XYZ file of N, CA, C and O in Angstrom:
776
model
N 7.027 9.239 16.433
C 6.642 9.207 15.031
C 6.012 7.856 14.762
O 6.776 6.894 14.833
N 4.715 7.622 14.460
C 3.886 6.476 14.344
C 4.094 5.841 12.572
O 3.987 6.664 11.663
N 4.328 4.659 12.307
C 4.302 4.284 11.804
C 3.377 4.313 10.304
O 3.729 3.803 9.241
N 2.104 5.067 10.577
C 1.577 5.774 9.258
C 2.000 7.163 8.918
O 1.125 7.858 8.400
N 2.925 7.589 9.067
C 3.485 8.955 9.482
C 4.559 8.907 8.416
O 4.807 9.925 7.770
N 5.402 7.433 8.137
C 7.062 6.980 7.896
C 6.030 6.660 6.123
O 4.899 6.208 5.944
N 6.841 7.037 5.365
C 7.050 6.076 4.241
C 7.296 7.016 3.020
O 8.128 7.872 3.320
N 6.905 7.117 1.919
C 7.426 7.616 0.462
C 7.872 9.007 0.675
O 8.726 9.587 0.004
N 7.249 9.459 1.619
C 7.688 11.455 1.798
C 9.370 11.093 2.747
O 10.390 11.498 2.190
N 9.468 10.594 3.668
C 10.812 9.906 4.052
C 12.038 10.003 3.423
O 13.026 10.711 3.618
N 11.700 8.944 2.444
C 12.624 8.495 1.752
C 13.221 9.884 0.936
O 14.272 10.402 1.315
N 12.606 10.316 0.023
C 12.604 11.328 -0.931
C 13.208 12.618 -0.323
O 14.145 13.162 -0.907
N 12.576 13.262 1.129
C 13.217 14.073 1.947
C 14.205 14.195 2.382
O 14.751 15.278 2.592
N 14.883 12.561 2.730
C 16.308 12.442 3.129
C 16.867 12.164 1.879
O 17.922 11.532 1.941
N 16.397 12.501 0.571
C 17.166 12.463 -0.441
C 17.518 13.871 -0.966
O 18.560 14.093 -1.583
N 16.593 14.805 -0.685
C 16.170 15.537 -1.138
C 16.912 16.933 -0.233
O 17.209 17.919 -0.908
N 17.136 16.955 1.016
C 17.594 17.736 1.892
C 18.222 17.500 2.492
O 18.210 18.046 3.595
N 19.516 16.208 2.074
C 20.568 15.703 2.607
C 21.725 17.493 2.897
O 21.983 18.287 1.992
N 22.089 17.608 4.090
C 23.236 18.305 4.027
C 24.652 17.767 3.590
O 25.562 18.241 4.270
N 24.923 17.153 2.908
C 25.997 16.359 2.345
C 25.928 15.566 1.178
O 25.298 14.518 1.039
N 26.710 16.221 0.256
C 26.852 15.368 -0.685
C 27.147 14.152 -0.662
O 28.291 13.964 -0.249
N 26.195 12.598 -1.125
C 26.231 11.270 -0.522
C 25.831 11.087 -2.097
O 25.670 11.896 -3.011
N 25.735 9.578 -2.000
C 25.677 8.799 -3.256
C 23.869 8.565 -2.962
O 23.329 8.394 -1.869
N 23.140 8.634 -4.480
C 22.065 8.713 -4.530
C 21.965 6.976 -5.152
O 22.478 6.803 -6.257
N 21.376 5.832 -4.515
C 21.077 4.758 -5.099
C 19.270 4.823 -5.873
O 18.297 5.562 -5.723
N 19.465 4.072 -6.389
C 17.338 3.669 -6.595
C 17.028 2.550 -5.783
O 17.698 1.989 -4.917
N 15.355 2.223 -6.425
C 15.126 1.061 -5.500
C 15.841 -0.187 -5.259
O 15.839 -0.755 -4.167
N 16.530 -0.658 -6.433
C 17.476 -1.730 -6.002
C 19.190 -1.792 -6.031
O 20.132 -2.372 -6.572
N 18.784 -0.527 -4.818
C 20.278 -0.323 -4.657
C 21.901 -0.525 -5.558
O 22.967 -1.127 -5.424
N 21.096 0.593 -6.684
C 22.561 0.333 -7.576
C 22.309 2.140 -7.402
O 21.392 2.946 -7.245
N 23.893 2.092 -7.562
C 24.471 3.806 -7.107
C 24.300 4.484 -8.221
O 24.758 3.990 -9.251
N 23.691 5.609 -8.274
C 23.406 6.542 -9.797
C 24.033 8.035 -9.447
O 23.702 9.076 -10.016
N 25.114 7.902 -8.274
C 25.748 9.313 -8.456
C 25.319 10.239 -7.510
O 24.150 10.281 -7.125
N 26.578 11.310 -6.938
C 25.945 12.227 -5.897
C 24.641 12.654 -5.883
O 23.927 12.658 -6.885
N 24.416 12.891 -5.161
C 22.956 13.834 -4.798
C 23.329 15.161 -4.273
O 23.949 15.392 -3.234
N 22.879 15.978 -5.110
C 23.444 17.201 -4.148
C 22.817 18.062 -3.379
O 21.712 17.719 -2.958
N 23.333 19.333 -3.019
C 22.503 19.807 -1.719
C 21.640 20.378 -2.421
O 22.071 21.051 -3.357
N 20.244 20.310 -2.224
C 19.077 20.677 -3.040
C 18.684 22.360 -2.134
O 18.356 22.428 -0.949
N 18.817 23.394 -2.954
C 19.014 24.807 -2.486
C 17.560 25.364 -2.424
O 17.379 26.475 -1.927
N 16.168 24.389 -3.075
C 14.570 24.411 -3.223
C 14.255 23.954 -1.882
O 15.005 23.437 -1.053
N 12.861 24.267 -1.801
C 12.656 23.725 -0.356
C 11.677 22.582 -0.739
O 11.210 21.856 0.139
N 11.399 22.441 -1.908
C 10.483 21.156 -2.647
C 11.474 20.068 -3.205
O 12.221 20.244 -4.168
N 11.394 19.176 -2.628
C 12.640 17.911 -3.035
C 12.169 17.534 -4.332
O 13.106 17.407 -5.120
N 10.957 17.294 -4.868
C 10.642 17.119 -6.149
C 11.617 18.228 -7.333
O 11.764 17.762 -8.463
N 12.080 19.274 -7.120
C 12.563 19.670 -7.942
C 13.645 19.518 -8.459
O 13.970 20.258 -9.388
N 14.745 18.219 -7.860
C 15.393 17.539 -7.868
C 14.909 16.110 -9.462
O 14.236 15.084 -9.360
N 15.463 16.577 -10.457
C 14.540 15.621 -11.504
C 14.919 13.973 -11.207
O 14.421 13.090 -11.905
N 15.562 13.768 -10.441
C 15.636 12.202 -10.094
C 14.740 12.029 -8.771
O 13.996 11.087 -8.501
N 14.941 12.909 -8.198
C 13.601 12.552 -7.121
C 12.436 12.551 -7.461
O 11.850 11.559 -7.027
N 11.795 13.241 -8.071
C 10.773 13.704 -8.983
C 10.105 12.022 -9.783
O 9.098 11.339 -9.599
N 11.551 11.903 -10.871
C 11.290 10.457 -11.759
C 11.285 9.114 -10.341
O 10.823 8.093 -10.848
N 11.547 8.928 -9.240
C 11.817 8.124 -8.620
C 10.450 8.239 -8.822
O 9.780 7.765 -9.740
N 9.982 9.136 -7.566
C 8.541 9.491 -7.242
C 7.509 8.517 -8.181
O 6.945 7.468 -7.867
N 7.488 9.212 -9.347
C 6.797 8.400 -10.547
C 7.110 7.424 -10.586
O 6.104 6.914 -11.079
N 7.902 6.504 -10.421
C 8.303 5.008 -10.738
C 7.284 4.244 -9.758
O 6.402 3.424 -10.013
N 7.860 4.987 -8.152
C 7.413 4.543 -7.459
C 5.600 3.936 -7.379
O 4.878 2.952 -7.213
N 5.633 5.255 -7.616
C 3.376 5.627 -7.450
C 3.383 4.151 -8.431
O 3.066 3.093 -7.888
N 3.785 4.184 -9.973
C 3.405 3.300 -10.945
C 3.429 2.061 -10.596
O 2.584 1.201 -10.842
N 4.672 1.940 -9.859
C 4.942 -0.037 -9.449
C 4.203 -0.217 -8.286
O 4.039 -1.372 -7.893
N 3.484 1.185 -7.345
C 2.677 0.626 -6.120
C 1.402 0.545 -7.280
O 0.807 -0.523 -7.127
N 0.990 1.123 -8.061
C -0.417 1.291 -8.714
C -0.460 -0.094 -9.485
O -1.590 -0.555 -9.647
N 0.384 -0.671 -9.878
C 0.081 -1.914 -10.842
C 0.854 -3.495 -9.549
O 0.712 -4.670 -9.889
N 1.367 -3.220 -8.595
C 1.541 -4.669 -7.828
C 0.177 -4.519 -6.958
O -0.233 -5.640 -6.657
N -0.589 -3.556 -6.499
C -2.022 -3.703 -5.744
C -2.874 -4.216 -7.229
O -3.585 -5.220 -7.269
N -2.658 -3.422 -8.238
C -3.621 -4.260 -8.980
C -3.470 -5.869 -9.446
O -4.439 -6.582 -9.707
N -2.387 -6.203 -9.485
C -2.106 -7.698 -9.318
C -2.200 -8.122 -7.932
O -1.776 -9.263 -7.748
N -2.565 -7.617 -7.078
C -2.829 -8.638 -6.063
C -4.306 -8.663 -6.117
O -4.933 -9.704 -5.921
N -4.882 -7.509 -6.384
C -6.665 -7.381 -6.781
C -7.007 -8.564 -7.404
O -7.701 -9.463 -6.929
N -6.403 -8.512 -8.670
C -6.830 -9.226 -9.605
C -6.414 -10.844 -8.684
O -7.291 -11.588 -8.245
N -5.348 -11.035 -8.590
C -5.080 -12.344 -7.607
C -6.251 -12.824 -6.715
O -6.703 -13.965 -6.821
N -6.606 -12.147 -6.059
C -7.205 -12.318 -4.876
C -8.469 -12.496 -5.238
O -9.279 -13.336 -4.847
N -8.613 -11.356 -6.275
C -10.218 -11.522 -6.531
C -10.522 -12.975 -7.712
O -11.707 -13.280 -7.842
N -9.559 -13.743 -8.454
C -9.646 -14.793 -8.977
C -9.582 -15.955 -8.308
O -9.966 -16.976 -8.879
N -9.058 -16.014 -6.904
C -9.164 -16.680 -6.316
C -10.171 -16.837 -4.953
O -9.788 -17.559 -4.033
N -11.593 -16.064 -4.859
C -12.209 -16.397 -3.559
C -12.642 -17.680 -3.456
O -12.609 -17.777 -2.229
N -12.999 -18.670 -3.815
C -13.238 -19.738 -3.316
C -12.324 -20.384 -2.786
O -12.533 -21.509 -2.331
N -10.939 -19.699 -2.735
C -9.807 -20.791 -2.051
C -9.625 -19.817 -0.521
O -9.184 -20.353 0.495
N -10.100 -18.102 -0.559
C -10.157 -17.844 0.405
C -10.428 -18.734 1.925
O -11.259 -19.627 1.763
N -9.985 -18.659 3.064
C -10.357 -19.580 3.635
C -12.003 -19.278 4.370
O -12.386 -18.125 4.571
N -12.560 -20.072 4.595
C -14.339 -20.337 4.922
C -14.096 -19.258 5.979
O -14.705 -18.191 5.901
N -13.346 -19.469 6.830
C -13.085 -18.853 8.458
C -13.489 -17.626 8.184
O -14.450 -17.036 8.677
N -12.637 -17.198 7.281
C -12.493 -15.416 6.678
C -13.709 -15.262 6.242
O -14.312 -14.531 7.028
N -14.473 -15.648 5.230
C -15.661 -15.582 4.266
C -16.059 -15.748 5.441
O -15.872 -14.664 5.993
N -16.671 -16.736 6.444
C -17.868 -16.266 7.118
C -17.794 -15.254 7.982
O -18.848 -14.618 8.021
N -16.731 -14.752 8.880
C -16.771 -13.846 9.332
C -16.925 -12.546 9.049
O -17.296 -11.599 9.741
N -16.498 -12.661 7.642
C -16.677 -11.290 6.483
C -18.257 -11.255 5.959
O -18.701 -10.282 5.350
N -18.937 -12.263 6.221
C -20.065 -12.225 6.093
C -21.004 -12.188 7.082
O -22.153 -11.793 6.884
N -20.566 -12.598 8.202
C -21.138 -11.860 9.706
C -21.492 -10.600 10.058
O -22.514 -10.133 10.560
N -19.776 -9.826 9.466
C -19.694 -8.878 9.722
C -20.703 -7.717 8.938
O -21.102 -6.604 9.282
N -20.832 -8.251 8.156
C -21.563 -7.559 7.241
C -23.178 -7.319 7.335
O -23.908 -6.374 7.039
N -23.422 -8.808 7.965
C -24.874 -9.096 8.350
C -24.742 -7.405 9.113
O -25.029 -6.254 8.785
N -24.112 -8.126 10.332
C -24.043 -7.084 11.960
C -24.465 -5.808 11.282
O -25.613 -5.383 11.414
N -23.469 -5.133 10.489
C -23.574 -3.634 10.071
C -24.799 -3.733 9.755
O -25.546 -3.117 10.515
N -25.470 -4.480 8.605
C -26.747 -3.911 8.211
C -27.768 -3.639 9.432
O -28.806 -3.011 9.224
N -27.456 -4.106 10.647
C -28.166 -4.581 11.321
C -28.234 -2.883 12.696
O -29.238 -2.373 13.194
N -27.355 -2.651 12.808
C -26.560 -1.500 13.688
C -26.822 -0.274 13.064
O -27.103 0.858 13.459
N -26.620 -0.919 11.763
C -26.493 1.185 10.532
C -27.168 0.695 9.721
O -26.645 0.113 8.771
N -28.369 0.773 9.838
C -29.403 0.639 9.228
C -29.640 1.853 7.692
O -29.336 3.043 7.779
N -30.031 1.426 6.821
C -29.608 2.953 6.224
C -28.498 3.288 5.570
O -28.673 4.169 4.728
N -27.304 2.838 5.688
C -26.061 3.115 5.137
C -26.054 2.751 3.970
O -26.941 1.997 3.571
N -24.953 3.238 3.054
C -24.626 2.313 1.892
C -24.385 0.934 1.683
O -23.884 0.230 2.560
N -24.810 0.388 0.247
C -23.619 -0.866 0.731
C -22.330 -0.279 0.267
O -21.553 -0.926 0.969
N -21.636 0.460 -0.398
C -20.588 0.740 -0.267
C -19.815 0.830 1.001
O -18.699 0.313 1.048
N -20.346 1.481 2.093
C -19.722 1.843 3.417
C -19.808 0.589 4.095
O -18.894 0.509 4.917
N -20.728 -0.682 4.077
C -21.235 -1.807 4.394
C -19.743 -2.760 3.948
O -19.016 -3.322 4.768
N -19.622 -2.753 3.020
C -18.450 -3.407 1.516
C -17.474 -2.922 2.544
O -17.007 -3.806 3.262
N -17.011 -1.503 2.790
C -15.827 -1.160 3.114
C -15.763 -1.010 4.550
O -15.046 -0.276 5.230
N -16.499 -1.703 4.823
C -15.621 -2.470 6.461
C -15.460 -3.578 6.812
O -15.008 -3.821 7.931
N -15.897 -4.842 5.656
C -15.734 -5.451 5.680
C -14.483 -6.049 4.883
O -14.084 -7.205 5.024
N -13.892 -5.049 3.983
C -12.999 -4.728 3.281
C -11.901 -4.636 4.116
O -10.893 -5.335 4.004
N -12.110 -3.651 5.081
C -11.131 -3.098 5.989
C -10.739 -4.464 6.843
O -9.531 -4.654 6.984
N -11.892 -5.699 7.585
C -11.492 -6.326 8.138
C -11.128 -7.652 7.386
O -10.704 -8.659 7.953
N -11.359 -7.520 5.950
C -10.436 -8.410 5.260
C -9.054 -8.345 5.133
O -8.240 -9.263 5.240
N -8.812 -6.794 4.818
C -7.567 -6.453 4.346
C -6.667 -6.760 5.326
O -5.645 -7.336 4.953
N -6.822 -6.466 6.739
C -6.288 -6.032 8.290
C -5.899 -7.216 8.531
O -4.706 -7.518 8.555
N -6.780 -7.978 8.724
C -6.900 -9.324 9.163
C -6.773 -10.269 8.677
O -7.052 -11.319 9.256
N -6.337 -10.228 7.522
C -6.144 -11.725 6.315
C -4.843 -10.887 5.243
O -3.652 -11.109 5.466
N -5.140 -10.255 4.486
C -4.085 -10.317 3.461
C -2.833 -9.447 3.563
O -1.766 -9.665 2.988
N -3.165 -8.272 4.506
C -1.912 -7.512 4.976
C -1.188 -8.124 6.210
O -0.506 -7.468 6.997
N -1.343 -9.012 6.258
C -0.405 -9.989 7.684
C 0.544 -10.314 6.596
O 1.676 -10.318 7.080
N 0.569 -10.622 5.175
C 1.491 -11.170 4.631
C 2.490 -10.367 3.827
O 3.414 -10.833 3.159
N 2.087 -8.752 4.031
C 3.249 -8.098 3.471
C 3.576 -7.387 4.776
O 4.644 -6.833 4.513
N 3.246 -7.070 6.106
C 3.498 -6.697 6.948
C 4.458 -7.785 8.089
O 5.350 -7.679 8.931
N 3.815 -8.571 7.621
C 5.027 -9.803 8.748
C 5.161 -10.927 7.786
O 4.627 -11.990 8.099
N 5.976 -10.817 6.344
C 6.235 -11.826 6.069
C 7.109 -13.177 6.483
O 7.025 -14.282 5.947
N 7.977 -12.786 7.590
C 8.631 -14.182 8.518
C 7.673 -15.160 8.926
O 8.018 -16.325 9.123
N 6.188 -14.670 9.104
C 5.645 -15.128 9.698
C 5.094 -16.495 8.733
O 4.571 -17.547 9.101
N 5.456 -15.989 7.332
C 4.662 -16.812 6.362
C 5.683 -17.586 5.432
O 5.425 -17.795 4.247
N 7.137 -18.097 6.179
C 8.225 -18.542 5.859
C 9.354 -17.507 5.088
O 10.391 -17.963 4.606
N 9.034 -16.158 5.044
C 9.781 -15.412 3.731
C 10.704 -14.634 4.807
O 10.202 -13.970 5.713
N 12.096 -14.776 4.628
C 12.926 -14.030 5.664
C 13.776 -13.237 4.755
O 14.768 -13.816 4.312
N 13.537 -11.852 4.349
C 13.682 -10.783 3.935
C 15.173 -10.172 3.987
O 15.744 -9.484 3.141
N 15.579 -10.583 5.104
C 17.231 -10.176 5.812
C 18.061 -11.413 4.886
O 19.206 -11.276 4.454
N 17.583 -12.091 4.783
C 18.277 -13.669 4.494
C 18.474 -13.784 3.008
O 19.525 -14.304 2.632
N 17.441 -13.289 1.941
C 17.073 -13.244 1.144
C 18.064 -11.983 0.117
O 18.348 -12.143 -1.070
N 18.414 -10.866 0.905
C 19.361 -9.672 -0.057
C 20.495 -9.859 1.465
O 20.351 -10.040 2.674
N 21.585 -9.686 0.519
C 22.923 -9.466 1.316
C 22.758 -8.165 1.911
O 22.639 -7.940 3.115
N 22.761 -7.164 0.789
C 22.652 -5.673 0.602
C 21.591 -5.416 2.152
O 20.480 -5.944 2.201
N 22.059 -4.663 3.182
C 20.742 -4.352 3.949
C 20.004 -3.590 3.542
O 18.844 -3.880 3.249
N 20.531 -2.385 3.425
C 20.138 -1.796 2.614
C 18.379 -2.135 1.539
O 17.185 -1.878 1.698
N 19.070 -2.692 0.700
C 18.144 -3.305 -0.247
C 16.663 -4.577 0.646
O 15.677 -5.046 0.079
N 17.098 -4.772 2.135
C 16.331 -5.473 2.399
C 15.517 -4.495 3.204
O 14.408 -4.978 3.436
N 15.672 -3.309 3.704
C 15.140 -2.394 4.610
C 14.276 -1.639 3.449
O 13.386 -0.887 3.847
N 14.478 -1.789 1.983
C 13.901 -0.956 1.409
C 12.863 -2.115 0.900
O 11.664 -1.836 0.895
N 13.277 -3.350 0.491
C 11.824 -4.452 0.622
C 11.018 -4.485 1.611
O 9.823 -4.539 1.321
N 11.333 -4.469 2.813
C 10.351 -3.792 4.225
C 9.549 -2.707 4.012
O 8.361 -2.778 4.327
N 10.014 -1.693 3.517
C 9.074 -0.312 3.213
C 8.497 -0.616 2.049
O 7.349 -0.751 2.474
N 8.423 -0.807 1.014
C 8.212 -1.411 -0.019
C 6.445 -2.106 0.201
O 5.254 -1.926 -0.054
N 7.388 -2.941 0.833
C 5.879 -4.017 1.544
C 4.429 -3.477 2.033
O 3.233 -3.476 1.741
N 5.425 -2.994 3.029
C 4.566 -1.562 3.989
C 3.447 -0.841 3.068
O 2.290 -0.566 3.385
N 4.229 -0.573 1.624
C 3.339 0.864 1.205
C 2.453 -0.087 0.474
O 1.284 0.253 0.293
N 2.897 -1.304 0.008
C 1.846 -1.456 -0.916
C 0.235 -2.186 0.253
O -0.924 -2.110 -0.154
N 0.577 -2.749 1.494
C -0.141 -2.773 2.573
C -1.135 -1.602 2.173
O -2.278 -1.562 1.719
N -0.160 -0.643 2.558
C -1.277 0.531 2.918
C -2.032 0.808 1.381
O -3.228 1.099 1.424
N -1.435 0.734 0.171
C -2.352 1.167 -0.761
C -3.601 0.313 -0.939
O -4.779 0.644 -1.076
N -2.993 -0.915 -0.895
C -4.508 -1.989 -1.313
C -4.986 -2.263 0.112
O -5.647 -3.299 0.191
N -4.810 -1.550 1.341
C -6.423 -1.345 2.260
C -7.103 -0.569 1.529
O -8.129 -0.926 0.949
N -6.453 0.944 1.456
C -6.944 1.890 0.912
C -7.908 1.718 -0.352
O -8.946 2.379 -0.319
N -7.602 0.641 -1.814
C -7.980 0.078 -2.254
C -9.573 -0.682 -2.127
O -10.664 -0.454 -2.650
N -9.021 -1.772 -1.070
C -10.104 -2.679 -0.937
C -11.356 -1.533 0.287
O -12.564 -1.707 0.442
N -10.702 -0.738 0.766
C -12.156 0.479 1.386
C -12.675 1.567 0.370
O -13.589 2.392 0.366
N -11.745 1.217 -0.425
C -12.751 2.205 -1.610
C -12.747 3.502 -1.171
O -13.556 4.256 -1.712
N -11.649 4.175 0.133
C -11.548 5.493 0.236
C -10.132 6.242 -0.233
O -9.118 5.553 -0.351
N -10.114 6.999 -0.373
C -8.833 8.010 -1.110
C -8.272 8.411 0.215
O -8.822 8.624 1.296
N -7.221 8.449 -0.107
C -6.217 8.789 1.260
C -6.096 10.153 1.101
O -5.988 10.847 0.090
N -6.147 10.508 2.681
C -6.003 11.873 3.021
C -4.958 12.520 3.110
O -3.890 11.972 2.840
N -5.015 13.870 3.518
C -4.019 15.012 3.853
C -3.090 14.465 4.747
O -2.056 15.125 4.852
N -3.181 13.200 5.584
C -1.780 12.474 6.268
C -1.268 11.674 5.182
O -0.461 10.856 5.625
N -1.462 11.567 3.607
C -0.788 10.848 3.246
C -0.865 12.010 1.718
O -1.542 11.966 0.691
N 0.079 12.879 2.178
C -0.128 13.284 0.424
C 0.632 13.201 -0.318
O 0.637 14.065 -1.195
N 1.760 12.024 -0.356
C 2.469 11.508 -1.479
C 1.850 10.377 -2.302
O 2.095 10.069 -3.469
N 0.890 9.761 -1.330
C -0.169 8.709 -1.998
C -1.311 9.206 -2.310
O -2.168 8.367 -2.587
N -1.733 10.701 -2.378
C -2.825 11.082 -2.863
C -2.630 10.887 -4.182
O -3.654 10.403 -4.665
N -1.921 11.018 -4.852
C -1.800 10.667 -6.639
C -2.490 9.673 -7.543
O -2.786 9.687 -8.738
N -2.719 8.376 -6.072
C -3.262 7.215 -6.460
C -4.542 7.331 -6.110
O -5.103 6.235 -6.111
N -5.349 8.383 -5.760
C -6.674 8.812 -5.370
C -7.832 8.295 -6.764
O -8.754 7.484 -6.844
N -7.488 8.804 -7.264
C -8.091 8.145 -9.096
C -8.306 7.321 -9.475
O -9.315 7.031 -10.117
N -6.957 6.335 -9.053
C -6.954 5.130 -9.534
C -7.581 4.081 -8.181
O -7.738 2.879 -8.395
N -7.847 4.584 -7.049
C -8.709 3.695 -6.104
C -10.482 4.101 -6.687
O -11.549 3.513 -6.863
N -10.030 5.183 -6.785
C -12.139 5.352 -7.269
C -12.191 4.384 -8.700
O -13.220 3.762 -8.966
N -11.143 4.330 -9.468
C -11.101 3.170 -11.135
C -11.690 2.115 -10.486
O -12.601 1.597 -11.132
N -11.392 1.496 -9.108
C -11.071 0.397 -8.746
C -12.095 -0.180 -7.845
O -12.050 -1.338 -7.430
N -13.236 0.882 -7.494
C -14.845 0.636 -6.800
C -15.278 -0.285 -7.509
O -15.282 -1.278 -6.781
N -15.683 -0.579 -8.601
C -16.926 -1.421 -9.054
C -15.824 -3.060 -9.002
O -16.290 -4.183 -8.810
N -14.633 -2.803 -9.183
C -13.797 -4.374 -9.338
C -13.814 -4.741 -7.549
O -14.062 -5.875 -7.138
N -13.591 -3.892 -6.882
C -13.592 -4.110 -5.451
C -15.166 -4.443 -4.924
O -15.342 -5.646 -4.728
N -16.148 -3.721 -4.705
C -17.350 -4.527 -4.759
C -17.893 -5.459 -5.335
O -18.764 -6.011 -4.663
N -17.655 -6.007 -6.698
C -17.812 -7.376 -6.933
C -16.930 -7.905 -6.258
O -17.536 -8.597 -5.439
N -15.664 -8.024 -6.066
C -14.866 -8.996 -5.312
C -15.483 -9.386 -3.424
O -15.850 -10.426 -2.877
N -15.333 -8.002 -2.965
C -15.989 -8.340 -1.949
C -17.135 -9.044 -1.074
O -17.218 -9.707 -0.040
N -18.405 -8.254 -2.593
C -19.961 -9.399 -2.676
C -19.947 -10.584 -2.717
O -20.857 -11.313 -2.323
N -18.526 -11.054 -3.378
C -18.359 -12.739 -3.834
C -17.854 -13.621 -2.124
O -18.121 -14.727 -1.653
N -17.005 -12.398 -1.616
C -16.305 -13.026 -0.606
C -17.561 -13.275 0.173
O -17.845 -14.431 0.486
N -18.124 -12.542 0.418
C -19.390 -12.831 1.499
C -20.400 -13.719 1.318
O -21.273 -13.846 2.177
């Protein structure tokens, strides 16, 4: 099971089709009461899985847009290294795919911004002094800041490529809408980086 495979459908499923009545927590691990054996074969029909669901999509849809907005107020502190290579890269494409959009142009250079510069820091934050285990007693609560991290990774690539996530991700298709809202703020940001 590969690692784009694991995340919001997971969670909700093993909430959702637990064979045992267990204690249902939220995201920051405070206990809200059995969960019971869900007799639907759709875990959403469960109205706390359902409202999680929604919480969830909302707090991934508005912390990518604060990092947008972050990131994109800050390119001149971006580092040069990044900007020129993001602007190399960009040359290259025009140069190879002659013809293309600049949208499709934007969103690979997007892709090797995102990959390569700003998702190193929710994907390996130890790396950037933040020790996650150290930080919540609760493991629990620190395994769910790990996934957490993870998804919002994956939304603001998704984001900064300006493509809607597919049929491997259709608990994050919801946010399909709100990445197309988010084309014209993402191509100015990107044009600037380069």
């Amino acid at each position: 099971d590969d690692v784009e495979s694991r995340g919001l459908g997971d969670v909700y499923k093993r909430q959702a089709y637990d064979d045992t009545d267990r204690d249902y927590f939220n995201d920051v691990g405070e206990k809200l009461g059995p969960v019971k054996k869900n007799k639907s074969s759709n875990p959403f029909d469960d109205e706390r899985v359902a409202a999680q669901f929604v919480n969830n999509s909302t707090e991934l849809r508005s912390t990518v847009q604060d990092i947008l907005r972050i990131v994109s107020s800050r390119v001149q502190q971006i580092p040069i290294s990044v900007r020129i290579i993001c602007k190399e890269y960009f040359n290259a494409l025009k140069v190879h795919f002659p013809g293309e959009s600049e949208r499709f142009y934007l969103s690979c250079v997007g892709e090797i911004f995102s990959k390569c510069y700003i998702s190193k820091f929710f994907l390996m934050p130890e790396n950037f002094g933040v020790n996650i285990e150290s930080a919540y007693e609760n493991p629990y609560i620190s395994d769910r800041v790990k996934q957490n991290l993870f998804e919002v990774a994956k939304v603001f690539n998704q984001v900064i490529l300006m493509r809607a996530f597919g049929k491997n991700n259709l608990l994050l298709q919801p946010l399909n809408e709100y990445i197309e809202d988010c084309v014209s703020q993402v191509r100015i940001f990107l044009r600037e980086l380069i």
